[in-house]
PDB file of C-alpha atoms in Angstrom:
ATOM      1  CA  UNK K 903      -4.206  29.283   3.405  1.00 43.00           C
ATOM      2  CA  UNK K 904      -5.403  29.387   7.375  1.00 44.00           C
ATOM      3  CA  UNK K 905      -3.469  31.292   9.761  1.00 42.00           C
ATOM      4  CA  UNK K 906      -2.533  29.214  12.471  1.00 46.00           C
ATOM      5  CA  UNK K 907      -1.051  29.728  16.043  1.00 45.00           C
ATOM      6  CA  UNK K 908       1.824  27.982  15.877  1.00 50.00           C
ATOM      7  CA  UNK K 909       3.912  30.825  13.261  1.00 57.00           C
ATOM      8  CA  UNK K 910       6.515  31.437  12.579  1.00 82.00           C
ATOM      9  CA  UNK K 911       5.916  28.735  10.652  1.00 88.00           C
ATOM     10  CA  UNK K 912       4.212  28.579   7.348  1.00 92.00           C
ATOM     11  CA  UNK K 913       1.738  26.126   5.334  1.00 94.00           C
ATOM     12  CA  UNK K 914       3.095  25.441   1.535  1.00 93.00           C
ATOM     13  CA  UNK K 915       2.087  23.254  -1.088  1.00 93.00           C
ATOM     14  CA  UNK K 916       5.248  21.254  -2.362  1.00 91.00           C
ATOM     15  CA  UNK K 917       6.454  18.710  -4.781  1.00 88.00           C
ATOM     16  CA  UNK K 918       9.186  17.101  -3.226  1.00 87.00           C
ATOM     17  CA  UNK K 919      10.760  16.885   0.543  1.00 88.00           C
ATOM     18  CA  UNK K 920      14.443  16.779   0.478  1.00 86.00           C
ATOM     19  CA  UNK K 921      16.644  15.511   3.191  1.00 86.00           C
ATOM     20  CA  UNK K 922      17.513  18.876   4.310  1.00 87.00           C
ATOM     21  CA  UNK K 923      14.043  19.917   5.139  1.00 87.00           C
ATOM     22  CA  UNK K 924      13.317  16.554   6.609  1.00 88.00           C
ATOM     23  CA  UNK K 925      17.241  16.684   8.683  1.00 88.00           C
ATOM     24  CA  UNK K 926      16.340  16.044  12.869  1.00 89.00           C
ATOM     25  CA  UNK K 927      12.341  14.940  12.434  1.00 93.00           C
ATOM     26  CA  UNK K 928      11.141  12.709  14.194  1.00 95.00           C
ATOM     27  CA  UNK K 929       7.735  10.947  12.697  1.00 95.00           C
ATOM     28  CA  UNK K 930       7.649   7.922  15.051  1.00 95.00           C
ATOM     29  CA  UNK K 931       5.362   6.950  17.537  1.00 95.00           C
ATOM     30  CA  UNK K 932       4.799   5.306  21.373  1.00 96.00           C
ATOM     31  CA  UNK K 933       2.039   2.695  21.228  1.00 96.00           C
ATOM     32  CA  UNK K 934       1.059   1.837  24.221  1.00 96.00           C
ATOM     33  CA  UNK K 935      -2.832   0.819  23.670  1.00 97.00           C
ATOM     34  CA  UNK K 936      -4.517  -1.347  20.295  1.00 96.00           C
ATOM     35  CA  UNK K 937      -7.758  -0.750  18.926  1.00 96.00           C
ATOM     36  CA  UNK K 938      -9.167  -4.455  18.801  1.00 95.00           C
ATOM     37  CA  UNK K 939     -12.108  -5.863  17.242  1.00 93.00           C
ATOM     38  CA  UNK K 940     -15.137  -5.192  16.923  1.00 92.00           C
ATOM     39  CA  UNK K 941     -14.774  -2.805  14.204  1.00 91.00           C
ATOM     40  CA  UNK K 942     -18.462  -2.561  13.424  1.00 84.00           C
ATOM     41  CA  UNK K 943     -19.101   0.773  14.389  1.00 87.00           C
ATOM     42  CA  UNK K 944     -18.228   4.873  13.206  1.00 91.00           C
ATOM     43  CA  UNK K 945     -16.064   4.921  15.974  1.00 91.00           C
ATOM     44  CA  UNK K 946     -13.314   2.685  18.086  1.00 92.00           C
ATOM     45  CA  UNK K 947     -15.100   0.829  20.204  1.00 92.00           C
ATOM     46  CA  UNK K 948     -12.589  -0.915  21.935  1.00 95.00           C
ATOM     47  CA  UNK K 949      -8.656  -0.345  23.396  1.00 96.00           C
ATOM     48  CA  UNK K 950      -6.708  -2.522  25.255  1.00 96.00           C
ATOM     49  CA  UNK K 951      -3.079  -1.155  26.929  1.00 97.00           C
ATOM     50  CA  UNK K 952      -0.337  -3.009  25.289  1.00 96.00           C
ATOM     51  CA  UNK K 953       3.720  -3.066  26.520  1.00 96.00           C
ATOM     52  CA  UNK K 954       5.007  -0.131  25.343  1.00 97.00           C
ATOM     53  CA  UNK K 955       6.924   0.244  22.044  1.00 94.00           C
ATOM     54  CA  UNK K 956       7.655   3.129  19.209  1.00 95.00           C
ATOM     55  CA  UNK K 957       6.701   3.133  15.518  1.00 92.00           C
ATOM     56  CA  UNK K 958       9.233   4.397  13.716  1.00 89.00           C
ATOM     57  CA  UNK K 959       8.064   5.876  10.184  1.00 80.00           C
ATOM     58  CA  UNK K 960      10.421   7.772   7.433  1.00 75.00           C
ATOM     59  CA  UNK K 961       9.433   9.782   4.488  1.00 76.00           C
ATOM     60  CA  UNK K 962       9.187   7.450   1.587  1.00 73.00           C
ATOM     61  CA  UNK K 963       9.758   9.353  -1.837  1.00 68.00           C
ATOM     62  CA  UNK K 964       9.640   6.854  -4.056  1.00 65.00           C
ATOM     63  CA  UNK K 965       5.873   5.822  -2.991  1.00 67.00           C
ATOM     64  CA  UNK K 966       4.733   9.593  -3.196  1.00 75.00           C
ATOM     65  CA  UNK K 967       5.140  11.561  -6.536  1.00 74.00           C
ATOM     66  CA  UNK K 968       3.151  15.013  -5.760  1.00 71.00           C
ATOM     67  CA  UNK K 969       4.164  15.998  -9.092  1.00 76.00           C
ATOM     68  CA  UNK K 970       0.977  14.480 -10.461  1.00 86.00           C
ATOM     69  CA  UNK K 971      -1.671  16.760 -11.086  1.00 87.00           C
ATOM     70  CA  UNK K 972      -3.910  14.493  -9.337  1.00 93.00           C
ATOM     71  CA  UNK K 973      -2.228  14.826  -6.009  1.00 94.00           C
ATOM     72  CA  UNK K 974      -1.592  17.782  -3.449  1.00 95.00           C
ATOM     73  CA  UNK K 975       1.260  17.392  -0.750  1.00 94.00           C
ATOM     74  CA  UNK K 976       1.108  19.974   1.709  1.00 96.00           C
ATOM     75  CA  UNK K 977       3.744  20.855   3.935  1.00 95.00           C
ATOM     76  CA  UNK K 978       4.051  22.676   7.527  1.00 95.00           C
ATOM     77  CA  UNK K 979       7.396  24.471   7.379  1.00 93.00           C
ATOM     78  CA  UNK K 980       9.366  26.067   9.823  1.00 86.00           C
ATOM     79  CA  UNK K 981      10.469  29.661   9.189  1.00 81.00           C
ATOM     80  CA  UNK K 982      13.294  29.711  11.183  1.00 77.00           C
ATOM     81  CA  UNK K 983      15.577  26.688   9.227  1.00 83.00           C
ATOM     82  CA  UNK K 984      12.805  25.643   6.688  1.00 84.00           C
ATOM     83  CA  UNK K 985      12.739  22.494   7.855  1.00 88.00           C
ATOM     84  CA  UNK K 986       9.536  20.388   7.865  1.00 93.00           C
ATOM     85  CA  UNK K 987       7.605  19.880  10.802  1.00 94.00           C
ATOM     86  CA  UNK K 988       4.999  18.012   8.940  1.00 95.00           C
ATOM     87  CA  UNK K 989       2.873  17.319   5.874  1.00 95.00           C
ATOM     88  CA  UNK K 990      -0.077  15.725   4.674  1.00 96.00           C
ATOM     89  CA  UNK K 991      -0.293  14.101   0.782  1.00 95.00           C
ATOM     90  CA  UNK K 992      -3.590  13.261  -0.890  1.00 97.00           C
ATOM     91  CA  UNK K 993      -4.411  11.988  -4.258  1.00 96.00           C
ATOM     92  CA  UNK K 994      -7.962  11.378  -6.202  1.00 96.00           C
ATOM     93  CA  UNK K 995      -8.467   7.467  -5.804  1.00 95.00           C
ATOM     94  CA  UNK K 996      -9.872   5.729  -8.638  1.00 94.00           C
ATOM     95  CA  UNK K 997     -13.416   5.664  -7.009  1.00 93.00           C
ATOM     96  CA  UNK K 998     -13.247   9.969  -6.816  1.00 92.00           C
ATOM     97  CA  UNK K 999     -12.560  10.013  -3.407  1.00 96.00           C
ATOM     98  CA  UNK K1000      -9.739  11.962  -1.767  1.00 97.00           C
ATOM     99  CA  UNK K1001      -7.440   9.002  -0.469  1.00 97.00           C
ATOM    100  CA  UNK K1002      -4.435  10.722   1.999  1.00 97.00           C
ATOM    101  CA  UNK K1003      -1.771   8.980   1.497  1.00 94.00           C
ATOM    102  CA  UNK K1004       0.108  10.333   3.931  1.00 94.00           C
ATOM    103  CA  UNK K1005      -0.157  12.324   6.958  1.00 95.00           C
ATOM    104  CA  UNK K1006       3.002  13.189   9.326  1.00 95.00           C
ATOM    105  CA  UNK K1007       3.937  15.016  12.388  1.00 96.00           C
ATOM    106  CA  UNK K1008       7.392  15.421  13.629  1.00 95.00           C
ATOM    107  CA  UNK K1009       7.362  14.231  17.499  1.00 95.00           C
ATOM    108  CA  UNK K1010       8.515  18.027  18.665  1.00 92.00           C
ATOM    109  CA  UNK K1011       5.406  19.197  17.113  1.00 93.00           C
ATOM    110  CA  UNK K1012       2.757  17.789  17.579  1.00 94.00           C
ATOM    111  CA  UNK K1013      -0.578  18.731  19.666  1.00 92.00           C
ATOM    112  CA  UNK K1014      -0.315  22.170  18.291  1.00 92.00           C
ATOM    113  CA  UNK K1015      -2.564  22.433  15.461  1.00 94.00           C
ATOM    114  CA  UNK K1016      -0.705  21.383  12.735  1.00 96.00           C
ATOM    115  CA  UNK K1017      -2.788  17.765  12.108  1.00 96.00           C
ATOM    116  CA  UNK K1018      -5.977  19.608  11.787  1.00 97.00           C
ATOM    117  CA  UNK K1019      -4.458  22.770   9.903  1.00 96.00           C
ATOM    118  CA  UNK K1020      -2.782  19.851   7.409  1.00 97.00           C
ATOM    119  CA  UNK K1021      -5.928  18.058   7.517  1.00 98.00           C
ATOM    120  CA  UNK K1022      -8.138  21.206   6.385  1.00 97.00           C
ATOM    121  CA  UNK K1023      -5.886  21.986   3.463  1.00 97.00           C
ATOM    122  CA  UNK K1024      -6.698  18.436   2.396  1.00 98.00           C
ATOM    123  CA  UNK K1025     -10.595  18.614   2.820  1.00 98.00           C
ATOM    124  CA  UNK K1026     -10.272  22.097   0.662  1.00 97.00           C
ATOM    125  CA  UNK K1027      -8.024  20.250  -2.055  1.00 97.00           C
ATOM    126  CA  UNK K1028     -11.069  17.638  -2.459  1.00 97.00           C
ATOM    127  CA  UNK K1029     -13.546  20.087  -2.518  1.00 97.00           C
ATOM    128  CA  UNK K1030     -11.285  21.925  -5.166  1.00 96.00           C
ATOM    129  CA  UNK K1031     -11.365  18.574  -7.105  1.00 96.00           C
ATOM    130  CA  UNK K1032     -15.416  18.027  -6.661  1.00 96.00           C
ATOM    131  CA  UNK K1033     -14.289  15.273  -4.694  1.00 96.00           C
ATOM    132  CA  UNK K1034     -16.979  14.433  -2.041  1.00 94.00           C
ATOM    133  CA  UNK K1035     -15.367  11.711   0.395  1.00 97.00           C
ATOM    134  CA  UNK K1036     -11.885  11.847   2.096  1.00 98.00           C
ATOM    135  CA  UNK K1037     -10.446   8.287   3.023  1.00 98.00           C
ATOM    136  CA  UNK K1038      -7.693   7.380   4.357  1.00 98.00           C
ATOM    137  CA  UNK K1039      -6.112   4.269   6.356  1.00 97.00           C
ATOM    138  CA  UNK K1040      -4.078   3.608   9.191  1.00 96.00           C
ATOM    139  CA  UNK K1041      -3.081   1.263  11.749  1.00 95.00           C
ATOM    140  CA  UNK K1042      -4.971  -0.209  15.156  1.00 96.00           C
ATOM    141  CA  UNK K1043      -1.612   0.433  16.940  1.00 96.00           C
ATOM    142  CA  UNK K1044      -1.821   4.456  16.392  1.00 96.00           C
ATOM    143  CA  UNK K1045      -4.871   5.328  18.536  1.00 97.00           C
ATOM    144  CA  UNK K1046      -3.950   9.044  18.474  1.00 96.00           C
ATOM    145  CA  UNK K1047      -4.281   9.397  15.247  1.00 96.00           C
ATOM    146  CA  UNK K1048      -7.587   7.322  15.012  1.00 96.00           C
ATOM    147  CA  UNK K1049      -8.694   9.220  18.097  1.00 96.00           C
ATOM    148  CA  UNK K1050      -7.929  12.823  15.807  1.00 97.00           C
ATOM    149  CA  UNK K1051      -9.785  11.072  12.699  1.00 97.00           C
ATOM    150  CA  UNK K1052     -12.736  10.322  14.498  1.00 97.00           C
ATOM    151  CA  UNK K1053     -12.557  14.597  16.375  1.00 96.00           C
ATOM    152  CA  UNK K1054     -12.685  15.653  12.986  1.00 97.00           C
ATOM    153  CA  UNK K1055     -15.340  13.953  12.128  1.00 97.00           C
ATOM    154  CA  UNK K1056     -14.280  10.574  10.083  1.00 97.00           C
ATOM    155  CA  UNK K1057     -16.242   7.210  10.733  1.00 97.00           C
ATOM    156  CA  UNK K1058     -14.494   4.138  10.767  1.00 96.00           C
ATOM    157  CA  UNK K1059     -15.738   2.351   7.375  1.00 96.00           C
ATOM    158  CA  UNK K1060     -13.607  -0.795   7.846  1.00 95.00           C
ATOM    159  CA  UNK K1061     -11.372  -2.643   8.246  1.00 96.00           C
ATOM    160  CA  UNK K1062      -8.218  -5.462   6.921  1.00 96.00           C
ATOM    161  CA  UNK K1063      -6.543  -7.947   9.730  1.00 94.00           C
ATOM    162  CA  UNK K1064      -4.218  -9.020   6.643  1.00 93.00           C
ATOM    163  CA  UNK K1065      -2.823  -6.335   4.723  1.00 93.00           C
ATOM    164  CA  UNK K1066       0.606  -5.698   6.343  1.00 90.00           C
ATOM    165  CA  UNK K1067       1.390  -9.424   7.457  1.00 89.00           C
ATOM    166  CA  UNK K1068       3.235 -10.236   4.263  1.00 87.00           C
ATOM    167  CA  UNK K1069       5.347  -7.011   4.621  1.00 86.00           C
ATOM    168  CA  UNK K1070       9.219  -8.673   5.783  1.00 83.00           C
ATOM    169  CA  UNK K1071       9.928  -5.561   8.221  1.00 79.00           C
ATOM    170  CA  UNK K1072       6.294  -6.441  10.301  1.00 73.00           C
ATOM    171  CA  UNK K1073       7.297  -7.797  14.090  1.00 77.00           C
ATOM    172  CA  UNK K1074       3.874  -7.093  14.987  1.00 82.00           C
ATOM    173  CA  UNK K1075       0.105  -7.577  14.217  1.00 86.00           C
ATOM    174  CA  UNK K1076      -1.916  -4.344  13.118  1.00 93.00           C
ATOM    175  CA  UNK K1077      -5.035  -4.248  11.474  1.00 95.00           C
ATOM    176  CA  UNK K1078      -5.399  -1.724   8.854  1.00 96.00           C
ATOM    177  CA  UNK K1079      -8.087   0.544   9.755  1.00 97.00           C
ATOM    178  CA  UNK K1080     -10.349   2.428   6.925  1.00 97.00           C
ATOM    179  CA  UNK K1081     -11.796   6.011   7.422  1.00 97.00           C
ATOM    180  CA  UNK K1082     -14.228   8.170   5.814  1.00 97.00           C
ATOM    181  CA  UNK K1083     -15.322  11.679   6.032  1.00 98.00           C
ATOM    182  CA  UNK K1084     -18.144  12.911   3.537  1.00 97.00           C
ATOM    183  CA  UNK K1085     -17.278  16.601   2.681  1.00 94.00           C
ATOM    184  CA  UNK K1086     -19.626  19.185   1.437  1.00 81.00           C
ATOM    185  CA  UNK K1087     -18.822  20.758  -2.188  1.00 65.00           C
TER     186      UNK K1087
END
Protein backbone atom coordinates (compact mmCIF):
# COMPACT_ATOMS: atom_id res chain seq x y z
CA UNK A 1 0.00 0.00 0.00
CA UNK A 2 1.14 3.92 -0.73
CA UNK A 3 3.10 5.69 1.74
CA UNK A 4 1.49 8.72 2.61
CA UNK A 5 2.45 11.97 4.53
CA UNK A 6 0.20 12.00 7.04
CA UNK A 7 2.01 8.68 9.28
CA UNK A 8 1.97 7.70 11.86
CA UNK A 9 -0.91 6.47 10.61
CA UNK A 10 -1.43 3.41 8.56
CA UNK A 11 -3.74 2.17 5.51
CA UNK A 12 -5.43 -1.47 6.32
CA UNK A 13 -7.89 -3.47 4.68
CA UNK A 14 -10.66 -4.48 7.31
CA UNK A 15 -13.82 -6.35 7.81
CA UNK A 16 -15.56 -4.67 10.39
CA UNK A 17 -15.28 -1.07 12.30
CA UNK A 18 -16.08 -1.36 15.88
CA UNK A 19 -17.15 1.40 18.12
CA UNK A 20 -13.84 1.68 19.66
CA UNK A 21 -12.03 2.50 16.52
CA UNK A 22 -14.82 4.73 15.40
CA UNK A 23 -15.00 6.44 19.50
CA UNK A 24 -14.58 10.72 18.96
CA UNK A 25 -14.99 10.82 14.81
CA UNK A 26 -16.55 13.11 13.45
CA UNK A 27 -17.92 12.28 9.66
CA UNK A 28 -20.32 15.25 9.32
CA UNK A 29 -20.32 18.04 7.19
CA UNK A 30 -21.01 22.17 6.78
CA UNK A 31 -23.03 22.80 3.62
CA UNK A 32 -23.06 25.97 2.84
CA UNK A 33 -23.43 25.93 -1.20
CA UNK A 34 -25.89 23.25 -3.58
CA UNK A 35 -25.00 22.01 -6.80
CA UNK A 36 -28.32 22.81 -8.81
CA UNK A 37 -29.45 21.81 -12.10
CA UNK A 38 -28.31 21.56 -14.99
CA UNK A 39 -26.64 18.36 -14.53
CA UNK A 40 -25.89 17.80 -18.19
CA UNK A 41 -22.36 18.04 -18.15
CA UNK A 42 -18.83 15.92 -16.75
CA UNK A 43 -18.62 18.45 -14.32
CA UNK A 44 -20.84 20.81 -11.77
CA UNK A 45 -21.86 23.41 -13.60
CA UNK A 46 -23.64 25.31 -11.24
CA UNK A 47 -23.52 26.33 -7.13
CA UNK A 48 -25.59 28.48 -5.38
CA UNK A 49 -24.61 29.56 -1.42
CA UNK A 50 -27.24 28.18 0.78
CA UNK A 51 -27.79 29.11 4.88
CA UNK A 52 -25.45 27.23 6.51
CA UNK A 53 -26.13 23.80 8.09
CA UNK A 54 -24.07 20.35 8.98
CA UNK A 55 -24.65 16.83 7.65
CA UNK A 56 -24.28 14.62 10.15
CA UNK A 57 -23.37 10.94 8.87
CA UNK A 58 -22.55 7.68 11.20
CA UNK A 59 -21.04 4.44 10.24
CA UNK A 60 -23.84 2.15 9.30
CA UNK A 61 -22.82 -1.64 9.81
CA UNK A 62 -25.66 -3.24 9.04
CA UNK A 63 -25.73 -1.71 5.29
CA UNK A 64 -21.94 -2.67 4.78
CA UNK A 65 -20.81 -6.38 5.14
CA UNK A 66 -16.96 -6.26 3.85
CA UNK A 67 -16.89 -9.79 4.65
CA UNK A 68 -18.04 -10.56 1.12
CA UNK A 69 -15.49 -11.49 -1.16
CA UNK A 70 -16.89 -9.13 -3.54
CA UNK A 71 -16.20 -6.08 -1.48
CA UNK A 72 -12.95 -4.30 -0.09
CA UNK A 73 -13.30 -1.78 2.93
CA UNK A 74 -10.28 0.05 3.48
CA UNK A 75 -9.46 1.83 6.45
CA UNK A 76 -7.03 4.90 7.44
CA UNK A 77 -5.96 4.13 11.00
CA UNK A 78 -4.29 6.01 13.46
CA UNK A 79 -1.17 4.52 15.07
CA UNK A 80 -1.23 6.26 18.06
CA UNK A 81 -4.97 4.87 19.59
CA UNK A 82 -5.98 2.82 16.42
CA UNK A 83 -8.75 4.66 15.96
CA UNK A 84 -10.18 5.36 12.47
CA UNK A 85 -9.70 8.46 10.81
CA UNK A 86 -11.40 7.25 7.75
CA UNK A 87 -12.30 4.57 5.22
CA UNK A 88 -13.53 3.96 1.93
CA UNK A 89 -15.85 0.55 1.03
CA UNK A 90 -16.39 -0.66 -2.52
CA UNK A 91 -18.16 -3.60 -3.90
CA UNK A 92 -18.48 -5.11 -7.69
CA UNK A 93 -22.07 -3.82 -8.80
CA UNK A 94 -24.06 -6.09 -10.77
CA UNK A 95 -23.13 -4.25 -14.08
CA UNK A 96 -18.98 -5.03 -13.17
CA UNK A 97 -18.37 -1.77 -12.13
CA UNK A 98 -16.68 -0.80 -8.86
CA UNK A 99 -19.68 0.96 -6.96
CA UNK A 100 -18.08 2.77 -3.46
CA UNK A 101 -20.35 2.48 -1.19
CA UNK A 102 -18.90 4.42 1.14
CA UNK A 103 -16.31 6.94 1.53
CA UNK A 104 -15.58 8.83 5.03
CA UNK A 105 -13.37 11.34 6.58
CA UNK A 106 -13.37 12.22 10.17
CA UNK A 107 -13.71 16.25 10.36
CA UNK A 108 -10.03 16.46 12.24
CA UNK A 109 -8.65 14.90 9.22
CA UNK A 110 -9.42 15.85 6.44
CA UNK A 111 -7.46 17.91 3.55
CA UNK A 112 -4.49 15.79 4.24
CA UNK A 113 -4.40 13.13 1.77
CA UNK A 114 -6.32 10.58 3.12
CA UNK A 115 -9.54 10.92 0.41
CA UNK A 116 -7.24 10.42 -2.44
CA UNK A 117 -4.87 7.78 -0.63
CA UNK A 118 -8.50 5.89 0.26
CA UNK A 119 -9.62 6.61 -3.11
CA UNK A 120 -6.42 4.96 -4.88
CA UNK A 121 -6.69 1.79 -2.85
CA UNK A 122 -10.17 1.60 -4.36
CA UNK A 123 -9.19 2.24 -8.10
CA UNK A 124 -6.34 -0.65 -7.44
CA UNK A 125 -9.09 -3.04 -5.83
CA UNK A 126 -11.12 -2.64 -9.30
CA UNK A 127 -8.32 -3.07 -11.32
CA UNK A 128 -7.52 -6.21 -9.09
CA UNK A 129 -11.12 -7.35 -9.93
CA UNK A 130 -10.81 -6.51 -13.94
CA UNK A 131 -13.26 -4.07 -13.09
CA UNK A 132 -13.02 -1.12 -15.58
CA UNK A 133 -15.43 1.75 -14.19
CA UNK A 134 -15.60 3.13 -10.57
CA UNK A 135 -19.09 4.72 -9.65
CA UNK A 136 -20.20 6.03 -6.96
CA UNK A 137 -23.07 8.55 -5.71
CA UNK A 138 -23.50 11.32 -3.52
CA UNK A 139 -25.41 14.26 -2.66
CA UNK A 140 -25.77 18.03 -4.39
CA UNK A 141 -25.41 19.39 -0.79
CA UNK A 142 -21.62 17.98 -0.39
CA UNK A 143 -19.77 20.08 -3.00
CA UNK A 144 -16.39 19.13 -1.49
CA UNK A 145 -16.65 15.94 -2.10
CA UNK A 146 -18.08 16.40 -5.71
CA UNK A 147 -15.42 19.05 -6.15
CA UNK A 148 -12.57 15.97 -5.05
CA UNK A 149 -14.55 13.47 -7.49
CA UNK A 150 -14.35 15.59 -10.32
CA UNK A 151 -9.89 16.45 -9.23
CA UNK A 152 -9.55 12.93 -9.54
CA UNK A 153 -10.87 12.66 -12.52
CA UNK A 154 -14.73 11.35 -12.26
CA UNK A 155 -17.46 12.86 -14.68
CA UNK A 156 -20.73 13.45 -13.47
CA UNK A 157 -22.92 10.64 -15.35
CA UNK A 158 -26.24 11.65 -13.74
CA UNK A 159 -28.35 12.29 -11.81
CA UNK A 160 -31.91 11.41 -9.33
CA UNK A 161 -34.03 14.58 -7.80
CA UNK A 162 -36.13 11.65 -6.03
CA UNK A 163 -34.21 9.09 -4.42
CA UNK A 164 -33.90 10.29 -0.78
CA UNK A 165 -37.39 12.14 -0.51
CA UNK A 166 -39.17 9.09 0.82
CA UNK A 167 -36.39 8.58 3.46
CA UNK A 168 -38.47 9.81 7.11
CA UNK A 169 -35.11 11.44 8.58
CA UNK A 170 -34.85 13.91 5.10
CA UNK A 171 -35.56 17.82 6.26
CA UNK A 172 -34.06 18.78 3.12
CA UNK A 173 -33.99 18.40 -0.74
CA UNK A 174 -30.73 16.75 -2.30
CA UNK A 175 -30.40 15.35 -5.52
CA UNK A 176 -28.45 12.26 -5.74
CA UNK A 177 -25.58 12.82 -7.90
CA UNK A 178 -23.94 9.81 -10.11
CA UNK A 179 -20.12 9.60 -10.88
CA UNK A 180 -17.93 7.72 -13.07
CA UNK A 181 -14.31 7.23 -13.54
CA UNK A 182 -13.12 4.73 -16.37
CA UNK A 183 -9.91 3.02 -15.00
CA UNK A 184 -7.25 1.40 -17.00
CA UNK A 185 -6.63 -2.53 -16.35
Amino acid sequence: MPDCYVWPMRIERVETLTETELRGTDFSFDVDEEAVAPFDGPALTRVVPVTRYTKHYSWDDERIDAANPDTSMVAVVRGEDSRVAGYIVASRAWNHCAQIEDVAIDRAHRRRGLARTLMDEAVRWAKEQGLRMVRLETQSNNVPACRFYERYGFQLGGFDRYLYTALPTQTRPETALFWYLSVDL
